Every structure is written in C-alpha cells, then in structure tokens.
Coordinates of C-alpha atoms and ligand atoms in Angstrom, one line a residue:
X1 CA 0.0 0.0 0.0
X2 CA 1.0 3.2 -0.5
X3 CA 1.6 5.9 2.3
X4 CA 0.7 9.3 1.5
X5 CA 1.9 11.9 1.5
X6 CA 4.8 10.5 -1.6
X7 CA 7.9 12.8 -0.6
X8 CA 9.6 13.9 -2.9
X9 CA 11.3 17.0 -1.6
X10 CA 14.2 15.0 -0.6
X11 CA 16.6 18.6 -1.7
X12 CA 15.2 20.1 1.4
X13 CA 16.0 17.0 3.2
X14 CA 16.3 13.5 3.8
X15 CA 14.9 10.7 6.3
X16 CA 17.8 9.2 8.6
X17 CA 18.6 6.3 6.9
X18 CA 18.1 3.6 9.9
X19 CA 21.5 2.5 9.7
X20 CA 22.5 6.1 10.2
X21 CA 20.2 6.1 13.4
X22 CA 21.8 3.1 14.7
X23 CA 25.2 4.2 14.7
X24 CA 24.2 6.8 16.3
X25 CA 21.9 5.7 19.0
X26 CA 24.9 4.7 21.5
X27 CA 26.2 8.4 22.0
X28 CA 23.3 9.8 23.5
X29 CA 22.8 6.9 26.1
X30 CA 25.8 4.8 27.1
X31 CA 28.7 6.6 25.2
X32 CA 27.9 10.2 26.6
X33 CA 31.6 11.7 27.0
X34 CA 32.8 14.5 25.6
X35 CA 35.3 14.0 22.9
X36 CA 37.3 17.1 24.6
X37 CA 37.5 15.2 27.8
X38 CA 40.9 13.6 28.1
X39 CA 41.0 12.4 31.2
X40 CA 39.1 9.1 31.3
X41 CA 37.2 6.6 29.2
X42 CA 33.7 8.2 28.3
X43 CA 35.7 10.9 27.0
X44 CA 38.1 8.7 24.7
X45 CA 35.4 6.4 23.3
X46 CA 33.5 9.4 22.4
X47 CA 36.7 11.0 20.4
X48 CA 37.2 7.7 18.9
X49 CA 33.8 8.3 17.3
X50 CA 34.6 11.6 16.2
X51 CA 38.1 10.2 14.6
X52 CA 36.5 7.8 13.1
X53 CA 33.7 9.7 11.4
X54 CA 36.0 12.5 10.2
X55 CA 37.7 9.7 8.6
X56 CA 34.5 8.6 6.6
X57 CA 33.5 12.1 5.8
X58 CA 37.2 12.7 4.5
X59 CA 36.9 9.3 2.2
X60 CA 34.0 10.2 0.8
X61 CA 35.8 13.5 -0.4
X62 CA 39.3 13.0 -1.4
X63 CA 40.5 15.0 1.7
X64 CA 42.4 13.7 4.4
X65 CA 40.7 14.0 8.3
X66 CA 42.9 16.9 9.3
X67 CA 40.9 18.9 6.7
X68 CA 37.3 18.7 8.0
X69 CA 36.1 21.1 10.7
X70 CA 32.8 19.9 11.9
X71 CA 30.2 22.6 12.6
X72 CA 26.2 23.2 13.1
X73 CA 25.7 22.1 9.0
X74 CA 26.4 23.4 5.7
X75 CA 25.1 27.7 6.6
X76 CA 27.4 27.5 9.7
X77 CA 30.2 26.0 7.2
X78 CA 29.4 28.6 4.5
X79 CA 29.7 31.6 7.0
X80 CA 32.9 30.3 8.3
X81 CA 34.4 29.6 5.2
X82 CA 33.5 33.1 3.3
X83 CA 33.7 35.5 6.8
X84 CA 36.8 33.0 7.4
X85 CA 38.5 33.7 4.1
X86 CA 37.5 37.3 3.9
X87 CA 39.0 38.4 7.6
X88 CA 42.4 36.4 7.1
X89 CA 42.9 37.6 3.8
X90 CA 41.4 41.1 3.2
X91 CA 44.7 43.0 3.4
X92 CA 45.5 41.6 0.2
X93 CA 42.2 42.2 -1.6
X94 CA 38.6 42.7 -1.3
X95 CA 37.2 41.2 -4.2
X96 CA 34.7 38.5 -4.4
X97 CA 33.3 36.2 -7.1
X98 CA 30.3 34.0 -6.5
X99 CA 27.1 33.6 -8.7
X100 CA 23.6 34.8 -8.6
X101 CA 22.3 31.1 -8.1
X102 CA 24.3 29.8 -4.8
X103 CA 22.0 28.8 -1.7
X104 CA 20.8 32.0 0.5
X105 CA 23.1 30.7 2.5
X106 CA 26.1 32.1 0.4
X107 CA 24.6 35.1 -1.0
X108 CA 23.5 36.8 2.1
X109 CA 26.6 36.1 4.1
X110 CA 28.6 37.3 0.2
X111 CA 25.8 40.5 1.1
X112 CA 27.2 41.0 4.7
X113 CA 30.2 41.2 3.1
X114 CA 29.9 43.4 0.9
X115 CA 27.9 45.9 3.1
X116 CA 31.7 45.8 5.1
X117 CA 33.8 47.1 2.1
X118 CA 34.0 43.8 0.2
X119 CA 33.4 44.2 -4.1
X120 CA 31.6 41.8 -5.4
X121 CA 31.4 40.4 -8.7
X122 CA 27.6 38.2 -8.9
X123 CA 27.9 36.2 -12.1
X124 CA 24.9 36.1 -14.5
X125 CA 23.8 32.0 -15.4
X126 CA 22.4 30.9 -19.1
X127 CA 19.5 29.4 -19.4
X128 CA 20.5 26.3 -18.6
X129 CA 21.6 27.9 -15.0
X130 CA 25.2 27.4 -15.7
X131 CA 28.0 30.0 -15.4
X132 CA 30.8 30.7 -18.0
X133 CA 34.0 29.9 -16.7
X134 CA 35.6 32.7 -19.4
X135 CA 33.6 35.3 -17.7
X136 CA 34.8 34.0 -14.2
X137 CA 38.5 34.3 -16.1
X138 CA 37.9 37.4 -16.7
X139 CA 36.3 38.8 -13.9
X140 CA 39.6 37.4 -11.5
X141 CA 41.5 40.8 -10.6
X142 CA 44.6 41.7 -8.5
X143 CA 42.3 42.2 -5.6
X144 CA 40.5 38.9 -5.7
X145 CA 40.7 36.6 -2.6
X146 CA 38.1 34.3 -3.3
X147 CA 35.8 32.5 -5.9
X148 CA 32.7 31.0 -4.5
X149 CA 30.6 29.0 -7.1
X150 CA 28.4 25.7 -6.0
X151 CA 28.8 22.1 -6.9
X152 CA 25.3 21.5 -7.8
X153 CA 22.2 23.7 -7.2
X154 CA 19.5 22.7 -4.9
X155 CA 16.4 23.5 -6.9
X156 CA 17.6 22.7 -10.6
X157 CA 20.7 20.2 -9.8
X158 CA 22.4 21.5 -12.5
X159 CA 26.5 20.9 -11.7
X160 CA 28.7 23.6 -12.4
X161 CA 31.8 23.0 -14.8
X162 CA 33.6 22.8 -11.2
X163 CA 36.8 21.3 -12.0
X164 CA 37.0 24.2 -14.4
X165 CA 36.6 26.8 -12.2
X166 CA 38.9 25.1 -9.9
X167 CA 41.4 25.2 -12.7
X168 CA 41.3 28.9 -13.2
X169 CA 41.5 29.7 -9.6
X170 CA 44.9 27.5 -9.2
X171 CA 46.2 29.4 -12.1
X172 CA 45.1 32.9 -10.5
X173 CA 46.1 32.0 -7.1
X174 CA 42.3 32.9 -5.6
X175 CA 41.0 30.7 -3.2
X176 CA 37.7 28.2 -4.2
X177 CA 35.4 27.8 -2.1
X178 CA 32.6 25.2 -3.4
X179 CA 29.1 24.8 -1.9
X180 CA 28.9 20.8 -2.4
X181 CA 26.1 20.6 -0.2
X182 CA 23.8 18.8 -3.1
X183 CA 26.5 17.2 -5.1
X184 CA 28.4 15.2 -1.9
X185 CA 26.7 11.6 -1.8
X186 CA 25.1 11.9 -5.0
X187 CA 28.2 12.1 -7.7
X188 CA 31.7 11.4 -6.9
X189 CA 33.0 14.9 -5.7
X190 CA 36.6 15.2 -5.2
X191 CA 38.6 18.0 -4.1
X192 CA 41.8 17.4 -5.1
X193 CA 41.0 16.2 -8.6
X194 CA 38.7 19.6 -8.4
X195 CA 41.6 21.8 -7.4
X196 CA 38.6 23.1 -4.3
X197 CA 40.3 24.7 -1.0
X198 CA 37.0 24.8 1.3
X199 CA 33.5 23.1 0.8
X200 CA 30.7 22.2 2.5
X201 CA 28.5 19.4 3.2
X202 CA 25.9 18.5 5.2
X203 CA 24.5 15.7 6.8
X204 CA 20.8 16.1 6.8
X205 CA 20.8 15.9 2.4
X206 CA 22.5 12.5 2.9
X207 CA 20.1 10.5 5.1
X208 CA 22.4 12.1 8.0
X209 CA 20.3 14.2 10.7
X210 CA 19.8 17.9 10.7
X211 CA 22.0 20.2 12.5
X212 CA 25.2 19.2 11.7
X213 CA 27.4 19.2 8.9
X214 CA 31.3 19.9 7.9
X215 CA 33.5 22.1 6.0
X216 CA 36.9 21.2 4.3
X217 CA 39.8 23.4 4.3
X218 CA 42.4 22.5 2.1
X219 CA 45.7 22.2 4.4
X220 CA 49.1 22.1 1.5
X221 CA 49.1 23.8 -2.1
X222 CA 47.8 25.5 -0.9
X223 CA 47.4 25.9 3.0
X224 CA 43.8 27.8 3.9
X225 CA 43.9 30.1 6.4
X226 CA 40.5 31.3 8.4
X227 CA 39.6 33.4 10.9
X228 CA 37.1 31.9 13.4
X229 CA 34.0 32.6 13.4
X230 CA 33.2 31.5 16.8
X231 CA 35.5 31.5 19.9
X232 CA 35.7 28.9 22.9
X233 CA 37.3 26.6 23.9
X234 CA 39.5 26.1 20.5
X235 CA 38.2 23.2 19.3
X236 CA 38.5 21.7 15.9
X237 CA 41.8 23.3 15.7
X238 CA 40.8 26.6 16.7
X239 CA 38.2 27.2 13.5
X240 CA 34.7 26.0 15.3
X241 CA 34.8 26.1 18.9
X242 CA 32.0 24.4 20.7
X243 CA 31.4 20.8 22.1
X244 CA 31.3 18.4 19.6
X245 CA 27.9 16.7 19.2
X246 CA 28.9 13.2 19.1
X247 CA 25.7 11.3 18.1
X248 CA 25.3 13.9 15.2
X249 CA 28.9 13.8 13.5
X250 CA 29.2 9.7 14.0
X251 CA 25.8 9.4 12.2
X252 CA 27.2 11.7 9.2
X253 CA 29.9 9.8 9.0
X254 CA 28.0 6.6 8.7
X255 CA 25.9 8.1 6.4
X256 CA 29.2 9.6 4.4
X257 CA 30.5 5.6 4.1
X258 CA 27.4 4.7 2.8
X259 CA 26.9 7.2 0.3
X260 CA 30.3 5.9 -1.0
X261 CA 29.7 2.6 -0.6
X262 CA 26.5 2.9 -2.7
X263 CA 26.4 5.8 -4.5
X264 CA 27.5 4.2 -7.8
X265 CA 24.4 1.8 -8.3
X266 CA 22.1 4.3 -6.2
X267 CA 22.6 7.1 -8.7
X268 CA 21.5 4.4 -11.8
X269 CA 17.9 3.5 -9.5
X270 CA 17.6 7.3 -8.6
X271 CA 18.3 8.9 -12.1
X272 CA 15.7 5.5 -14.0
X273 CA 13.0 7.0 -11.5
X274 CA 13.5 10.5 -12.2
X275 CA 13.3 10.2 -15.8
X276 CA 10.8 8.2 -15.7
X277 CA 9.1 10.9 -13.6
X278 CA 10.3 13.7 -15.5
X279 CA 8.9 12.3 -19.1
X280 CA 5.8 11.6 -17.5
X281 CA 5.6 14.9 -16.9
X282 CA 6.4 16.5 -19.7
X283 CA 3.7 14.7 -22.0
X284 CA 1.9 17.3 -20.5
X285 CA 1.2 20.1 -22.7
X286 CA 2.8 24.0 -22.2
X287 CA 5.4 22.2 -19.8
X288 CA 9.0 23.0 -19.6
X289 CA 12.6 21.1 -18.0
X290 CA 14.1 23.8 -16.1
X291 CA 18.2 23.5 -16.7
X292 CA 20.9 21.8 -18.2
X293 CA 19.5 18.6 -18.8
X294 CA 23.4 16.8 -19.7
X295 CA 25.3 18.8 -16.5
X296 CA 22.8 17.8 -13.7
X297 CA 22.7 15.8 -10.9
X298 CA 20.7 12.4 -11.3
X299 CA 18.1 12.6 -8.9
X300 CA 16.3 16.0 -9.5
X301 CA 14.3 17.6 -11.9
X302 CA 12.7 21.0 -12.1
X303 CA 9.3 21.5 -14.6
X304 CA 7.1 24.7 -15.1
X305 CA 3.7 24.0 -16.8
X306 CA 2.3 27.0 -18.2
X307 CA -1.3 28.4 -18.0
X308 CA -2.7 27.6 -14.9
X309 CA -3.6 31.2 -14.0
X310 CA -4.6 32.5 -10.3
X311 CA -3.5 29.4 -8.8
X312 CA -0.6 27.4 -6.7
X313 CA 0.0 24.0 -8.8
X314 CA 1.6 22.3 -5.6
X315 CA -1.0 23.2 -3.3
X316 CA -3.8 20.7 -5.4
X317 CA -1.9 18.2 -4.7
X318 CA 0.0 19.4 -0.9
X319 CA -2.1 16.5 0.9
X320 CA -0.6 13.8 -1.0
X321 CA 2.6 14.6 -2.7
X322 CA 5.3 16.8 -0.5
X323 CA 7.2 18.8 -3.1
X324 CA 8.1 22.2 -3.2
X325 CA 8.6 25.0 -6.1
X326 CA 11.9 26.4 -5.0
X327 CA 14.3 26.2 -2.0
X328 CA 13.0 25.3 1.2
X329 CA 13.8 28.8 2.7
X330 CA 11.8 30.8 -0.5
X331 CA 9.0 28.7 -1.2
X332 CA 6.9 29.9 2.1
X333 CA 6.8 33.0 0.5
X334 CA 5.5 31.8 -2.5
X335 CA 7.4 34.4 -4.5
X336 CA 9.1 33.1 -8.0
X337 CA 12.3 31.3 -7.5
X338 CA 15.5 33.5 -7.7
X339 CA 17.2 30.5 -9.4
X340 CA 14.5 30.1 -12.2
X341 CA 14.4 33.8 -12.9
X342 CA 18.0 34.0 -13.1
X343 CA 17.4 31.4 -15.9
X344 CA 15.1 33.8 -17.2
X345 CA 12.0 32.4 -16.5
X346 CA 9.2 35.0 -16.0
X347 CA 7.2 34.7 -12.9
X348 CA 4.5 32.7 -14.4
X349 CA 6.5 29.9 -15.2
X350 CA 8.6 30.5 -11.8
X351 CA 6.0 30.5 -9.4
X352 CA 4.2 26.8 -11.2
X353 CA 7.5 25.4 -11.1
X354 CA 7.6 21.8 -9.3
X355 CA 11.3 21.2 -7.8
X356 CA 11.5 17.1 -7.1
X357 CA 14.0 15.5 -5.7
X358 CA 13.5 11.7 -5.6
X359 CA 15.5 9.7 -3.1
X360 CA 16.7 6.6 -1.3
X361 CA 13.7 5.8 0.1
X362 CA 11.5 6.6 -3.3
X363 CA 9.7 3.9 -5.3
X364 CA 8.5 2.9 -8.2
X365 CA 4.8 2.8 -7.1
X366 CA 5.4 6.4 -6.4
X367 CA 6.6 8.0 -9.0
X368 CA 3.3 6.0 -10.7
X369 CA 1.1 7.5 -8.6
X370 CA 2.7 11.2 -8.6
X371 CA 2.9 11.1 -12.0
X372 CA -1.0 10.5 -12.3
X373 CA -1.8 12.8 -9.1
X374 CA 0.0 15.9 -10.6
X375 CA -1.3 15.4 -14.6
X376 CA -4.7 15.0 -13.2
X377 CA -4.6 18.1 -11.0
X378 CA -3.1 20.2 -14.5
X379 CA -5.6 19.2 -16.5
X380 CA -8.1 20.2 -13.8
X381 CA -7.2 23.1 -13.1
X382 CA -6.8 24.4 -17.2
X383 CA -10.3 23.5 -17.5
X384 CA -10.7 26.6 -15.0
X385 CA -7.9 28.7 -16.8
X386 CA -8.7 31.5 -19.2
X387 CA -4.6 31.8 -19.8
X388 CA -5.1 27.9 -21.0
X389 CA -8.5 28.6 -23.1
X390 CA -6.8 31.7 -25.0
X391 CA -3.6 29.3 -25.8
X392 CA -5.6 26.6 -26.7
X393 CA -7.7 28.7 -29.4
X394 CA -4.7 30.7 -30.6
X395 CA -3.3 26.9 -31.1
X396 CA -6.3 26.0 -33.3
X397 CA -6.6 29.1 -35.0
Ligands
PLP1 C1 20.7 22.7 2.2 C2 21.7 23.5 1.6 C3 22.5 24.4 2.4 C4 22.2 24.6 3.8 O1 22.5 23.5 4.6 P1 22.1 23.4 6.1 O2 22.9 22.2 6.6 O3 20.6 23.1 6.1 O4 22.5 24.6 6.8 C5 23.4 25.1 1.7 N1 23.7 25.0 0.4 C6 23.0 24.1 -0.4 C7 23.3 24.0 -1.8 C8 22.0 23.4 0.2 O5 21.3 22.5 -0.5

C-alpha cells in the first residue's frame, strides 16, 4: 500500500537512513563523554567516534581528516568559510566572485560582506543555469581573494563546470570555495581532482540528521587560512569552537560511508525513477525542463507548466505529494524562485514550477502515482484557466 503523502522533496531533506540512526543511537545513552574530555574513558570512546567519522567524511571527499572542521551544517560552514577567508585575507584584496544562483546561505553572508567594504562580482547564469567559466576568467583581478561557485544547485541540480573553475582559480592564485552541499553523496566529488580549498556538506541531504554538517579546508598547495567565526574553547583546531555533538557527527559519518559505498548503483535507480518521472511529466502540454539537462545531478528535476492562471499548482496536490517550487527557505513565500528567474523564466512559469528530488527511500509505485496525481490536477485546473482557453484557441486558430 502506499503511504501518503509521496515525498519527494528530498533537496530540502532527507529521512535518517536507519542504519545512520543506529550508529548513532549509543552516543546519547551509554557513550555520553565528551570528545574534549581527556582524562578518562567516556571521553576517549567518544573522540574515537569523532576520529573515526572525520575519517569517513574525508573518504568520501578526497580529503584527508585533518581537513574537516565539523560545525552546526552546511550555513554555519558557508559563514565560516567566506567570513573565514575574507577576515584572514582582506589585506591583500577585497574582491569577491560568486554567482547569482548559490543557496541564501552564500549570497547573504557574500551580502554582509559586501555591506563591510568587500566588491563583489555576482555572475549572471544561461538558461540552462550554468556559469561561464571565461567570464569568471575574466572577472579574476589583482584584488581577488576568493571565488565561491556551487557544486550543484539545490532547486535545478544543474553541476557547475567545477573542475573548471577550480582550474582557473589555481592558475590565479584565488581561493575556491565550493558549496557541495547537493552534489556530496550523490556524484563522486573530489577535491583534489577539483583543485577546491573549502567546501561544505551537510549531513541532513544524505540520510544524516539535521544540524550538523562539515567544512573542508584544504591544508598544503595550498594551506587555507580562516579566521574563526566563533571563539571557545578552540576546538577543531581553533576554526569552530563548541562541544562536539557526538551522536550527530558519528551518524554523518556513517551516512558519508554509505553514500560511498553505494552511490555508484544508487545514482543508476535514482536517475531511472527520475526520468521516468520527469517524461511523464512532460507529455503534458505547455510544460518546460528547467536547466541543463546533460550537467545535472541524477536525482532531480525541475518543470514549469504553463497556464494555470490565479492558482498554486503544488498546493492541489499538498495533501498527498510533498514537493516544493523552489528552495526550502523561499517557497513559504511563494514568490518566484530566484534561481529560475535567473534562468530567465518569468514569474509565471517561476511561481508553477515543481522542484522534485527523488530519493533513497522513493519507489516505483510512487513516481506511478505522482505522475498520475500531478497530470490529473493540471488538467483540472486548465479546465478553470482563461490563460489555457486563449492558448488553446490561438493553437487552433
Ligand atoms: C541545504 C543546503 C544548504 C544549507 O545546509 P544546512 O545544513 O541546512 O544549513 C546550503 N547549500 C545548499 C546547496 C543546500 O542545498
């Protein structure tokens, strides 16, 4: 039987996978120490934990464990890499480069920034959302410190030609700092092969829990520097002061071994269901793939259907199918997506945009009966749109 409602908003976040939970489980009962707490055993078991996980999220990126800083999750990371990079290094420049389609999480802390003194440079996207490396070339300057671009976007999943950009930033000497927050579990991310010096993940996108997350910071060729953007007790090296919460980081890096572990045959079933999902969709009339279809991640897609005047598409169907039209943080708003209008989409087409993210929990059943839910509810609702009636006759004229 199916259980409704059918998520598919898995880019906002994911269940704990229960082998995640289990890992985890121990660390809040019997193996309560503090990993700072040297001086007996609840305290060494529980920094054995925390060794051991910074080890699996490491693996999973290319990085080696005296690179990852583990923080609150991927907006704590984000803040600490750019106000980080930006207060060690701001003698030598005050230019910025990031993009007009990174996560709120990067362009208001970019905004903070620049309301200090910093210049920005906010590059434009095509309409398949993706950024041109020449114009990133060319926007590089004497002054620039730092390049922030993301691996993959949250509402499209279109990838960024990362490697490239990392390329260009080793060639300029600017630090790249890479919001992986989407792309880490899903594709094989790595930052050496990518030339990146600081990205983020986060646990709750990767059948982790919420709240916590980690950022890598590149330690030779070359060494990152950042200034801390909390102070305590000097923890994690001195970048991210604070107790560590155990349970949290051994469950992300449980659910960072499994990712690699199974990514490669996940990533086939994931990407079969979403274009099985996607071309479903689009037999629908007046409908639209938002973004690069060849650079995108495998288990989202974004569609606008057109003509359905007055009305939320999303909300016909909100009891049974959990989706959103943008990012998690916009959608309550119900204003057009950023992203999409960056594309330029125009509001219409913005605000009936469906953003679905199947995951590792999705079936086939379910992306049967979403398919059917959503077509039903379009064809509904045109029968009620005067936008649909004037297309349809100006077809037929
Ligand atoms: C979810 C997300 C974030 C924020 O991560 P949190 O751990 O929820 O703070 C940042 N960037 C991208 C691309 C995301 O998808």
């Amino acid at each position: 039987m199916l259980q409704l409602p059918v998520y598919l908003d898995n880019n906002a976040t994911t269940a704990v996978d229960p082998r995640v939970l289990e890992v985890m489980l121990p660390y809040f009962t019997t193996q309560y120490g503090n990993a700072a707490s040297r001086s007996h055993s609840f305290g060494w078991v529980a920094e054995e934990a925390v060794d051991y996980a910074r080890e699996q999220v490491a693996g999973l990126i290319g990085a080696v464990k005296q690179e990852i800083v583990f923080t609150s999750g991927a907006t704590e990371a984000i803040n600490l890499a750019i106000k980080g990079v930006y207060e060690t290094y701001v003698a030598s420049g005050n230019h910025i480069i990031t993009c007009v389609t990174e996560h709120k999480a990067v362009i208001d802390t970019v905004k903070h920034l620049e309301k200090k003194g910093a210049q920005v440079t906010w590059l434009p996207v095509d309409a398949d959302g993706l950024i041109s490396p020449a114009a990133l070339e060319a926007a590089i300057t004497p002054k620039t410190i730092l390049i922030a671009i993301m691996y993959a976007n949250n509402e499209t999943g279109v990838i960024q030609p990362v490697k490239e950009i990392g390329n260009i930033a080793k060639k300029h000497n600017v630090i790249f700092f890479c919001d992986a927050t989407q792309a880490v579990g899903k594709i094989p991310v790595n930052v050496l092969g990518d030339n990146i010096d600081l990205l983020t993940l986060s646990a709750h996108k990767m059948y982790g829990p919420k709240g916590v997350g980690a950022l890598y910071v590149r330690r030779r060729d070359p060494r990152v520097r950042l200034a801390a953007q909390i102070d305590g007790g000097g923890h994690e090296r001195g970048m991210r002061s604070g107790t560590l919460n155990v349970p949290a980081i051994a469950g992300l890096g449980k659910a960072c071994e499994l990712c690699a572990r199974e990514m490669p045959e996940e990533a086939i079933r994931l990407r079969r269901l979403r274009d099985k999902l996607e071309q479903g969709l689009l037999q629908l009339e007046a409908s639209k793939l938002n973004g690069s279809v060849s650079h995108r991640l495998p288990q989202t897609t974004n569609i606008s259907l057109n003509y359905l005047e007055g009305q939320t598409l999303i909300m016909q169907f909100a009891k049974q199918i959990a989706l959103s039209s943008g990012s998690a943080c916009t959608s309550a708003s119900m204003e057009p997506s950023y992203v999409l209008k960056a594309m330029g989409l125009d509001d219409t087409l913005g605000r009936n945009a469906l953003r679905m993210g199947v995951g590792r929990f999705t079936t086939e059943e379910e992306i049967d009966f979403v398919i059917t839910t959503i077509t039903n509810a379009v064809i509904e609702m045109r029968k009620i749109s005067p936008q649909w009636e004037a297309f349809k006759s100006g077809v037929t004229q």
